[in-house]
CSV table of C-alpha atoms in Angstrom, one decimal:
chain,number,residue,atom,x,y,z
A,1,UNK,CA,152.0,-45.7,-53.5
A,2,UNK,CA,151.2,-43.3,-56.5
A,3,UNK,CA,154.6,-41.7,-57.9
A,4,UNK,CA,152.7,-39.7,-60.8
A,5,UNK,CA,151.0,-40.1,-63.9
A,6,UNK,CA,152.1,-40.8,-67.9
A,7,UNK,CA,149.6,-40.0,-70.5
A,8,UNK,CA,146.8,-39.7,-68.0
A,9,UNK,CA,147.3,-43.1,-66.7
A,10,UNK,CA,148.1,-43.2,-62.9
A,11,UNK,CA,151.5,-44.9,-62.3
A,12,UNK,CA,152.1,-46.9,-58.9
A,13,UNK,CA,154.4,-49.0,-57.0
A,14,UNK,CA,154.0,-51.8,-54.9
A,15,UNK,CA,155.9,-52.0,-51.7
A,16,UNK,CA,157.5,-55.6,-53.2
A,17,UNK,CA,159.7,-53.6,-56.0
A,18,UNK,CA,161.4,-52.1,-53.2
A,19,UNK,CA,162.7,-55.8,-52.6
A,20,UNK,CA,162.7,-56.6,-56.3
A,21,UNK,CA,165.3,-53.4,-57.1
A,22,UNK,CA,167.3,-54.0,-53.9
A,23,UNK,CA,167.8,-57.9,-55.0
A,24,UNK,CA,168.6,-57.0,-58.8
A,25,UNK,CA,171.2,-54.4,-57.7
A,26,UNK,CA,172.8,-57.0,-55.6
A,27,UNK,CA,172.8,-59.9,-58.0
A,28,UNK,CA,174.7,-57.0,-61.0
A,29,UNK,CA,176.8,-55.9,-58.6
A,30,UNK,CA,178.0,-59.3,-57.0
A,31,UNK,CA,178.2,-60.6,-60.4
A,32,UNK,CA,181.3,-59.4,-61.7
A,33,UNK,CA,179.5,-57.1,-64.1
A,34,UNK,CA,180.9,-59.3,-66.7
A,35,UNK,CA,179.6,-57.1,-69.7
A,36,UNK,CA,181.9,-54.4,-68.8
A,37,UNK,CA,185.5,-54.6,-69.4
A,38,UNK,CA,186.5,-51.8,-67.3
A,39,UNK,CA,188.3,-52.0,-64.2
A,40,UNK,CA,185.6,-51.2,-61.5
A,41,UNK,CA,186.1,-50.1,-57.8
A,42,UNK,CA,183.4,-51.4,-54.8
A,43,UNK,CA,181.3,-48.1,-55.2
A,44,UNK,CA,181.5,-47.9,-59.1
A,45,UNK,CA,180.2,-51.8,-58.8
A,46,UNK,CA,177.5,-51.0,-56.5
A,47,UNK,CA,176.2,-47.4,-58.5
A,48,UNK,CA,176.4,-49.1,-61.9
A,49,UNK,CA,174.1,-52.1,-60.6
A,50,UNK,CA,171.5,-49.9,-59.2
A,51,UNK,CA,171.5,-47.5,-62.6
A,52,UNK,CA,171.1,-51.1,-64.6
A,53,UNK,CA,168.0,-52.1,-62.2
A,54,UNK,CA,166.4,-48.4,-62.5
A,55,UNK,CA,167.2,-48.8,-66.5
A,56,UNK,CA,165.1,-52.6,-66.0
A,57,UNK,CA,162.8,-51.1,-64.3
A,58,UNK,CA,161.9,-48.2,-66.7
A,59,UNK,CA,161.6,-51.0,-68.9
A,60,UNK,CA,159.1,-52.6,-67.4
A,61,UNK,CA,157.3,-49.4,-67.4
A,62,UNK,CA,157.7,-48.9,-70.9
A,63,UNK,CA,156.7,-52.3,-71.5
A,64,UNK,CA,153.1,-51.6,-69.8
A,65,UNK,CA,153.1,-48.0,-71.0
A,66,UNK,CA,152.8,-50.0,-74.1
A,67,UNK,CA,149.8,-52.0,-73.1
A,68,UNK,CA,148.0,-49.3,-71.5
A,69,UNK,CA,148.0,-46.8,-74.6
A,70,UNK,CA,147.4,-49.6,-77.2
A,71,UNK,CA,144.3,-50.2,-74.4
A,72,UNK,CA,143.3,-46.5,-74.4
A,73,UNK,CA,143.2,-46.7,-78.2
A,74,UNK,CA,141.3,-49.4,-78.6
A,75,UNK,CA,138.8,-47.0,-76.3
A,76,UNK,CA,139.1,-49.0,-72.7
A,77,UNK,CA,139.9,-47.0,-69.4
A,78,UNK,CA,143.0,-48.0,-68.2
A,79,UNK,CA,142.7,-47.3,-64.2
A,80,UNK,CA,146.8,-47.2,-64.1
A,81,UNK,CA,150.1,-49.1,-63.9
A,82,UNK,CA,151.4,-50.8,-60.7
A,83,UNK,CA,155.2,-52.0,-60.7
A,84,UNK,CA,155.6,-55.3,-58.8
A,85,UNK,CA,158.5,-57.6,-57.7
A,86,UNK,CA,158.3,-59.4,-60.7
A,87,UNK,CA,157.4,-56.7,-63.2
A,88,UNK,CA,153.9,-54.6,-63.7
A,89,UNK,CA,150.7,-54.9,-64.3
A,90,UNK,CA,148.2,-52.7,-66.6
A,91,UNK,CA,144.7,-52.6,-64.8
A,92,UNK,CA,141.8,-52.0,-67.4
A,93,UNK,CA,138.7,-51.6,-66.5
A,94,UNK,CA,136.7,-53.3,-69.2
A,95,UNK,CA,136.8,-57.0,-70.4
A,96,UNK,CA,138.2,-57.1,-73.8
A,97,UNK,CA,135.4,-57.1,-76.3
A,98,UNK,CA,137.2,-58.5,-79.3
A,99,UNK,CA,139.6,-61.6,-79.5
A,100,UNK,CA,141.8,-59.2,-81.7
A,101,UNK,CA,141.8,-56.3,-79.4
A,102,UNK,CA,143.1,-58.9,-76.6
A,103,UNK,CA,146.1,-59.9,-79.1
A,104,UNK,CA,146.9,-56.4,-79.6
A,105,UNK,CA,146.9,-55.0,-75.9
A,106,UNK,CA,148.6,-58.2,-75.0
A,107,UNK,CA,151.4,-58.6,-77.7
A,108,UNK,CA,152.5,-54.8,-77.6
A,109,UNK,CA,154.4,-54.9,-74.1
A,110,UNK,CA,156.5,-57.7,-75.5
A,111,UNK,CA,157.1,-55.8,-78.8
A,112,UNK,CA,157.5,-53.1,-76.9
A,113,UNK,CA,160.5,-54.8,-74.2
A,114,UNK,CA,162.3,-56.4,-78.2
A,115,UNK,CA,162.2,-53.2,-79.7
A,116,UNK,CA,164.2,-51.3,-76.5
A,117,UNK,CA,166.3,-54.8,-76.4
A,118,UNK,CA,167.3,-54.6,-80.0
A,119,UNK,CA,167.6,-50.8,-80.2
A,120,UNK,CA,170.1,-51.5,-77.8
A,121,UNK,CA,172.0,-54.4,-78.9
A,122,UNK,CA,172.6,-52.6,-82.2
A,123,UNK,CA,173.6,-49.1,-80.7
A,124,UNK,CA,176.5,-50.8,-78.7
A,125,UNK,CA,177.5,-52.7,-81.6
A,126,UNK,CA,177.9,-49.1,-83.8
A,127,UNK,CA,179.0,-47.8,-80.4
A,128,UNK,CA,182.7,-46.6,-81.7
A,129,UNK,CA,185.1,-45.8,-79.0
A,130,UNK,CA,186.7,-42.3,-80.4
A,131,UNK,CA,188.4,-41.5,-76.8
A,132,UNK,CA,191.8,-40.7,-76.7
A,133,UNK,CA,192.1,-40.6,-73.0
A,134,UNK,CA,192.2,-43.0,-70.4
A,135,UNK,CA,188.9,-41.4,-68.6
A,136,UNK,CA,187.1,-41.1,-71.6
A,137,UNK,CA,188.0,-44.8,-72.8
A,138,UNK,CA,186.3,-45.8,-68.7
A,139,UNK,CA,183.3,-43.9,-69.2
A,140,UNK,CA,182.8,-45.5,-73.2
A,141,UNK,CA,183.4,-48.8,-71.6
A,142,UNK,CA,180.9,-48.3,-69.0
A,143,UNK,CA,178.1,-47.1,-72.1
A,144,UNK,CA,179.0,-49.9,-73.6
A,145,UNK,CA,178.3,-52.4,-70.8
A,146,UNK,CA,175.2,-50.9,-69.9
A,147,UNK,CA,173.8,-51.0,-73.1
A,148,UNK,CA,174.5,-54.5,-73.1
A,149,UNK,CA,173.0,-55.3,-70.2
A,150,UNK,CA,169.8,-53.2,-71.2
A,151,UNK,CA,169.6,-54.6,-74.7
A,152,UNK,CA,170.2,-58.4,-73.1
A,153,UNK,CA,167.5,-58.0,-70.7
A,154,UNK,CA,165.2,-56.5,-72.8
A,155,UNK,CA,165.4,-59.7,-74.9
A,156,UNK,CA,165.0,-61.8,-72.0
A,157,UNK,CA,161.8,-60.3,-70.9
A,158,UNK,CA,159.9,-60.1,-73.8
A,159,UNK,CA,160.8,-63.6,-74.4
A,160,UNK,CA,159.6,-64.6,-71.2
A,161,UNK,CA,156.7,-63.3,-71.2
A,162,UNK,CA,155.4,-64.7,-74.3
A,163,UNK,CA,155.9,-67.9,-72.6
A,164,UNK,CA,151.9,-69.4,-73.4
A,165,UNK,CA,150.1,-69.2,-69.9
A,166,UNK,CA,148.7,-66.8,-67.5
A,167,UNK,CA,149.2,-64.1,-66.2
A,168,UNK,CA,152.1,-63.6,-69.0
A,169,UNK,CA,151.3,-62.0,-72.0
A,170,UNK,CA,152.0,-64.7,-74.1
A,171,UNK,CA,149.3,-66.5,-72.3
A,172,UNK,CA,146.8,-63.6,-73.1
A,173,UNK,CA,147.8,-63.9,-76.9
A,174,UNK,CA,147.0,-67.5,-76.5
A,175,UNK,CA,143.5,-66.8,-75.0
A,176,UNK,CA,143.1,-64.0,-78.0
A,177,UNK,CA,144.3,-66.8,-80.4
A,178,UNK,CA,141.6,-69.7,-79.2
A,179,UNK,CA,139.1,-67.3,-78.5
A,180,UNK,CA,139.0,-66.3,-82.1
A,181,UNK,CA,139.3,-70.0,-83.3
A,182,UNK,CA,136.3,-71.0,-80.9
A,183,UNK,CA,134.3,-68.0,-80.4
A,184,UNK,CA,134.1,-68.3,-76.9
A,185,UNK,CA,136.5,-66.4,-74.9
A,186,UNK,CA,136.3,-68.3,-71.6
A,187,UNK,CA,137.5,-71.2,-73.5
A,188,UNK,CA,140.2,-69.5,-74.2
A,189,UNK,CA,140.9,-67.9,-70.9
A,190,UNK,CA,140.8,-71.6,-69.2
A,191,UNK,CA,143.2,-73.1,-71.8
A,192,UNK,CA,146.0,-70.3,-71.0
A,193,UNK,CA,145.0,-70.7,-67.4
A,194,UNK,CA,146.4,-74.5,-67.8
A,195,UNK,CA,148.9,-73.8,-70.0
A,196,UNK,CA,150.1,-71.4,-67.1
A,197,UNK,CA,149.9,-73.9,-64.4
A,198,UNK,CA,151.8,-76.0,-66.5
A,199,UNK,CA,154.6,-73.4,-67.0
A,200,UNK,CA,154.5,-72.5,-62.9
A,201,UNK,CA,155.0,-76.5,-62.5
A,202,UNK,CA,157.7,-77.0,-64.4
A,203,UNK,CA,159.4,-73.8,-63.0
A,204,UNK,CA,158.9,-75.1,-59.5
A,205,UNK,CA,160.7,-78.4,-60.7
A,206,UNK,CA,163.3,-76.7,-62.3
A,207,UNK,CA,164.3,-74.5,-59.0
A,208,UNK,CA,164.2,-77.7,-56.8
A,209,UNK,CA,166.4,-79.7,-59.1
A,210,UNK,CA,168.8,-76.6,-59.5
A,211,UNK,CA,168.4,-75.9,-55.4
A,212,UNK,CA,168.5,-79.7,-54.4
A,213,UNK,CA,170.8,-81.0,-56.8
A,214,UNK,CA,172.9,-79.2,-59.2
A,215,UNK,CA,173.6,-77.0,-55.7
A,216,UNK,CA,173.0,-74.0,-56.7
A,217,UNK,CA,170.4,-72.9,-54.0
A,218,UNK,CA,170.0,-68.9,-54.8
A,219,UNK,CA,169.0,-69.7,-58.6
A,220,UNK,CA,166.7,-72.4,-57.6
A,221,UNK,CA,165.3,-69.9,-54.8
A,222,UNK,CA,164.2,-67.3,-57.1
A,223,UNK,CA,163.0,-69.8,-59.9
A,224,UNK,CA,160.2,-71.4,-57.4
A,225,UNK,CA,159.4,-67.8,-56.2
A,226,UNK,CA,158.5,-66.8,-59.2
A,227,UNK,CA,156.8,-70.4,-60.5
A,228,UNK,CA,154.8,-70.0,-57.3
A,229,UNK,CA,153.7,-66.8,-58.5
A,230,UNK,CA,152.3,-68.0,-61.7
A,231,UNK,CA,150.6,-70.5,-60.1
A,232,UNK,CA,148.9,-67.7,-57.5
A,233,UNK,CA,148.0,-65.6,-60.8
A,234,UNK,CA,146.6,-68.2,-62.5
A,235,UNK,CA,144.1,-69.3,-59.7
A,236,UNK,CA,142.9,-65.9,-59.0
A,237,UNK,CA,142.4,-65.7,-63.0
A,238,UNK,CA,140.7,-69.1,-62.5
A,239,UNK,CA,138.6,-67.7,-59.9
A,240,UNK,CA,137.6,-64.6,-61.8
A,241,UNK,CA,136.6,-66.9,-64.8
A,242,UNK,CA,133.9,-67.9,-62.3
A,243,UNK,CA,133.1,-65.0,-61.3
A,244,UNK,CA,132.1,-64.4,-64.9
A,245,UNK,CA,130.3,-67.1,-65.6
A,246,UNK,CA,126.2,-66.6,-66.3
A,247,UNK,CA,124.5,-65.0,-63.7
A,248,UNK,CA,127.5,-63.1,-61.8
A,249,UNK,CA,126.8,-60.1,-63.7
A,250,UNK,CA,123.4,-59.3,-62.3
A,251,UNK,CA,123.3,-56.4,-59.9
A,252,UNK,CA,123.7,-56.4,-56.1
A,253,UNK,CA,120.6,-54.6,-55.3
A,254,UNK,CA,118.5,-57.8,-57.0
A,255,UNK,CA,120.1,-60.0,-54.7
A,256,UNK,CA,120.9,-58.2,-51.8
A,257,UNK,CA,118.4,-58.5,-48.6
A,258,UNK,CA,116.8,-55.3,-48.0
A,259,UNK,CA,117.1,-53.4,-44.5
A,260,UNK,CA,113.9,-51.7,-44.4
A,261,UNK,CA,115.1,-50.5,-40.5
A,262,UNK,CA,118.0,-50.7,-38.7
A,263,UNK,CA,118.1,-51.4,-35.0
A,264,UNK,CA,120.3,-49.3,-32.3
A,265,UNK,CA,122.1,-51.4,-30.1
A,266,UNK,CA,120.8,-50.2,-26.8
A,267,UNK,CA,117.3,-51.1,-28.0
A,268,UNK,CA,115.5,-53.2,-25.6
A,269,UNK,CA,115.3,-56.7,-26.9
A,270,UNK,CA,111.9,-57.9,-26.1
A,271,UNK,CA,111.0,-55.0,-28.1
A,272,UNK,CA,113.2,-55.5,-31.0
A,273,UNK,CA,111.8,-58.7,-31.1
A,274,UNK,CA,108.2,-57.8,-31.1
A,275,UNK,CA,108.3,-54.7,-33.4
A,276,UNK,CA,110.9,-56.0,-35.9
A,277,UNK,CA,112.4,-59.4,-36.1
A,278,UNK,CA,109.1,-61.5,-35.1
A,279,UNK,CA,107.3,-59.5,-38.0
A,280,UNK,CA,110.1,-60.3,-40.5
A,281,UNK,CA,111.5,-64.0,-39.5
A,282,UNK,CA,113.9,-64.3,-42.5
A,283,UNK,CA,115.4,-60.7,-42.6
A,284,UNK,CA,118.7,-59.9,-41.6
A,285,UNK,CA,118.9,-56.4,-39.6
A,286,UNK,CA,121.7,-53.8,-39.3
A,287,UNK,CA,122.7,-53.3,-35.9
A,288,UNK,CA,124.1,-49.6,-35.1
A,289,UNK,CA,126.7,-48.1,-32.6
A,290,UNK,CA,127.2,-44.8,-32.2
A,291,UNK,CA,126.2,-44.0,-35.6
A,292,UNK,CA,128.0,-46.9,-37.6
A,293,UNK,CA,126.9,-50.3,-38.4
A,294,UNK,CA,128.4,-52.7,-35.2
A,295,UNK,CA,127.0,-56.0,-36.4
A,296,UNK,CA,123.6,-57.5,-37.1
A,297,UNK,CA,121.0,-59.3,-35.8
A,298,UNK,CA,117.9,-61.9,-36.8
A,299,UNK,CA,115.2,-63.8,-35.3
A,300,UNK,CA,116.5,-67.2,-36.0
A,301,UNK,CA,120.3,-65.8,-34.5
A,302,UNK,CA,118.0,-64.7,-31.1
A,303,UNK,CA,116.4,-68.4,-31.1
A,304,UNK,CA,119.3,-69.8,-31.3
A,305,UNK,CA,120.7,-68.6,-28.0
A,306,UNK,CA,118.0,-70.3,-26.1
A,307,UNK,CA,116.9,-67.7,-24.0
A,308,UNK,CA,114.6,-68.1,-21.0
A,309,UNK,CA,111.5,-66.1,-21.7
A,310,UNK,CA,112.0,-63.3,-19.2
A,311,UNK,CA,115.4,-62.8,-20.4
A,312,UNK,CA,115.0,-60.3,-24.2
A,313,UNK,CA,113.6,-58.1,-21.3
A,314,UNK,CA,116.8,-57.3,-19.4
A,315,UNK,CA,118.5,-57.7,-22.4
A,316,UNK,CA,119.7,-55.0,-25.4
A,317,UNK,CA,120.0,-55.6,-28.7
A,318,UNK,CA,124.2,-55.3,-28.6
A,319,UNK,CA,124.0,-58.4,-26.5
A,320,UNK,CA,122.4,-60.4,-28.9
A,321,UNK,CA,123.8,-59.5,-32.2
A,322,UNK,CA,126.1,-61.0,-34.7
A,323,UNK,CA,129.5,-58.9,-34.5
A,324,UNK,CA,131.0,-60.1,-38.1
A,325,UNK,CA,133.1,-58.2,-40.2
A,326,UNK,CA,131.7,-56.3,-43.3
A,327,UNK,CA,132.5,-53.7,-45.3
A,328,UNK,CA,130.3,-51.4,-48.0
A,329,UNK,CA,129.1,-51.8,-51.9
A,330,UNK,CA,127.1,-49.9,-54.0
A,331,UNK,CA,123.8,-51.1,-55.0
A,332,UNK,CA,124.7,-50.8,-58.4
A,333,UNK,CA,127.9,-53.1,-58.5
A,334,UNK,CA,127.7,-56.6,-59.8
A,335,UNK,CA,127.5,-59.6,-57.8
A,336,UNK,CA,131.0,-60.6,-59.2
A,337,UNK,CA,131.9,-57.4,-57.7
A,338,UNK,CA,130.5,-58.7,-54.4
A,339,UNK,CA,132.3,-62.2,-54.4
A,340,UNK,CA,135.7,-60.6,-55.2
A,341,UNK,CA,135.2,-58.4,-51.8
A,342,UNK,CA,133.9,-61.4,-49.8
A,343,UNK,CA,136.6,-63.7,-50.9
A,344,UNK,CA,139.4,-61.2,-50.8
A,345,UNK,CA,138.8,-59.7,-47.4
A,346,UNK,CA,137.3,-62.8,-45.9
A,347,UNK,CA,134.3,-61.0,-44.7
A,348,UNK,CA,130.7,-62.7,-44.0
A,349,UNK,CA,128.7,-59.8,-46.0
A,350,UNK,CA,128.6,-56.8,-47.2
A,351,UNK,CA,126.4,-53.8,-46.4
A,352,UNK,CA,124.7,-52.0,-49.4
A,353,UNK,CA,123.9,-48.7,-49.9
A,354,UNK,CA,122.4,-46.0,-52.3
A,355,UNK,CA,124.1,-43.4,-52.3
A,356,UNK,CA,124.8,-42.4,-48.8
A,357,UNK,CA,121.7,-44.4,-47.5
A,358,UNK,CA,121.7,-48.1,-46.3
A,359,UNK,CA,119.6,-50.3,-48.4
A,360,UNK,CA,120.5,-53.9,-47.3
A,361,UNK,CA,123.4,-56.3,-46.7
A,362,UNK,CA,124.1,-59.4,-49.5
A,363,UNK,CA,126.3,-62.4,-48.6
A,364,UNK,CA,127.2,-65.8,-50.0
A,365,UNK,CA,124.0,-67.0,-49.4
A,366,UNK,CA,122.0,-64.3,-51.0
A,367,UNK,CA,124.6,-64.9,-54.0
A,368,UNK,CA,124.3,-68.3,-54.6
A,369,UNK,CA,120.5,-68.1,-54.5
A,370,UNK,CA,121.0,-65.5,-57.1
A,371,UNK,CA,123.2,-67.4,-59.2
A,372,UNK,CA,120.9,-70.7,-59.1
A,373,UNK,CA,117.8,-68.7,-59.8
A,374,UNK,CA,119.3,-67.0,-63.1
A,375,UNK,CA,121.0,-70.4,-63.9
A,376,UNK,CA,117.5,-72.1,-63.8
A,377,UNK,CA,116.1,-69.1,-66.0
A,378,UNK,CA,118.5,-69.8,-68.5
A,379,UNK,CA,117.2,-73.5,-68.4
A,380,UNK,CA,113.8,-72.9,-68.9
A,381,UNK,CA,114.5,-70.2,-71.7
A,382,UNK,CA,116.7,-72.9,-73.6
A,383,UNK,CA,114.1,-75.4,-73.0
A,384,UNK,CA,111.5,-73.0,-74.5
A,385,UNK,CA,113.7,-72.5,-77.6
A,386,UNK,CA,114.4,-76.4,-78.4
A,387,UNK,CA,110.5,-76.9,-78.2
């Protein structure tokens, strides 16, 4: 859901930090508060803990803010901040082109979170308590409190997140770090994705030996929540290191298979088959139902049903096509593009189009061929070089 914009970068929010801010202002308010001194009724309790988790969470956004305009003035596109469970994210739309660039973008949100931690920290230590009544000494007690609980916090996420693996930031600084030793920037994106399934691992451990055996079950809870979350980051960063790899960033329409015609799906089979799928044995051909594309259809799909031959002529095309789930890409995206939508919405392929106009459909098998043709390029272009 989109709640506005900062700086021309849209700002969302996930459905999750609903649960995130709920289960922070419970965890403040059952906790004593013990940063403030003050006598506290229920209600006082429970409005202080939800203005410390609104105060967290404009933190956070800070935090990102911080990425995201250190982003725009490096000259990338930042496409807007989302606010998660467990924090926020920056998207950016282009890869980083320098390993300094990826330091910089990566290291200013936890600047960023230890500036607003010690900022805080040092105004409730000048913080002087002038108040010569009793309300005023409750409401200097409460300022106090809460800017010990920001500063604290502050400090505790910005050293948490230069923990050295992905998705944290400190993992990016380490893949800016070897990238500039190396040169080669997926090196260094695969040594922070290990270093981060290393930290998830040890997270995990940690929660089961505090939930299992020093008995203290909601601590452990929330620690293997969140080390199962690093480890989910850091496989879909592994995946979209392979996305990346040589050959994924050719375009869709060069792999794609083109739809020269489409096929309606009260079409006469015995026709379809004698005007369109005989003539092209390998192609793969849109089906359409009122207007939008219901499925598809091929000669070898037909064959394999094992018709008897007078059959195709009582038949439609709608009873023999493929009814699989798809869903549309531009021509002009790349093929990594094309994986991410196939893996992420578990579809079978993807229909192409130009424009407004259909053009052809690309799956996985399409991809791979791709992918292996461009890889064996490479081959024989290396080969020609060494001789």
């Amino acid at each position: 859901m989109r709640i506005g914009t900062l700086f021309g970068i849209p700002i969302h929010v996930h459905w999750s930090w609903l649960l995130g801010f709920v289960f922070i202002t419970w965890t403040v308010a059952t906790g004593n508060l013990p940063f403030i001194s003050t006598e506290l009724t229920e209600a006082q309790r429970w409005a202080i803990a939800a203005l410390i988790s609104i105060s967290l969470f404009a933190s956070v956004m800070v935090h990102e803010l911080a990425h995201s305009l250190t982003a725009k003035r490096l000259g990338y596109r930042v496409l807007g901040i989302t606010l998660l469970i467990f924090g926020g994210v920056s998207l950016i739309a282009e890869n980083r082109s320098r390993a300094s660039h990826d330091f910089m973008i990566a290291f200013a949100g936890p600047l960023a979170s230890l500036i607003i931690g010690i900022a805080s920290i040092a105004l409730m230590l000048i913080f002087t308590d002038g108040a010569t009544t009793s309300r005023s000494a409750f409401n200097a007690g409460i300022f106090r409190g809460w800017l010990q609980y920001l500063g604290f916090m502050n400090l505790i996420l910005a050293a948490f997140n230069m923990l050295p693996g992905i998705p944290l930031d400190g993992g990016r600084v380490l893949q800016s770090v070897v990238w500039g030793i190396t040169g080669n920037r997926t090196v260094g994106a695969r040594v922070a994705v290990a270093a981060g399934r290393i930290i998830a691992t040890l997270m995990i451990m940690y929660g089961l030996y505090q939930a299992l055996i020093a008995d203290n079950w909601f601590s452990g809870a929330w620690m293997i929540m969140l080390g199962l979350f690093i480890a989910s980051a850091s496989s879909s960063e592994a995946r979209s290191i392979d996305r990346n790899r040589p050959g994924h960033d050719i375009s869709v329409r060069a792999a794609m298979t083109p739809a020269h015609t489409v096929l309606d799906n009260r079409t006469p089979l015995d026709a379809a088959l004698r005007n369109v799928l005989q003539p092209n044995p390998r192609g793969i051909i849109p089906v359409i139902s009122n207007g939008r594309v219901s499925g598809f259809i091929s000669l070898r799909a037909v064959e394999a049903l094992k018709l008897h031959p007078e059959e195709p002529s009582r038949l439609s095309v709608g009873d023999a096509e493929m009814t699989i789930s798809t869903c549309p890409i531009s021509d002009q995206a790349r093929i990594s593009r094309a994986i991410q939508l196939l893996e992420k919405r578990n579809l079978e392929r993807l229909l192409v189009f130009d424009g407004a106009r259909l053009i052809g459909t690309i799956g996985r098998d399409e991809i791979s061929s791709a992918i292996d043709e461009t890889r064996t390029d490479d081959l024989i272009a290396q080969s020609r070089d060494l001789n």
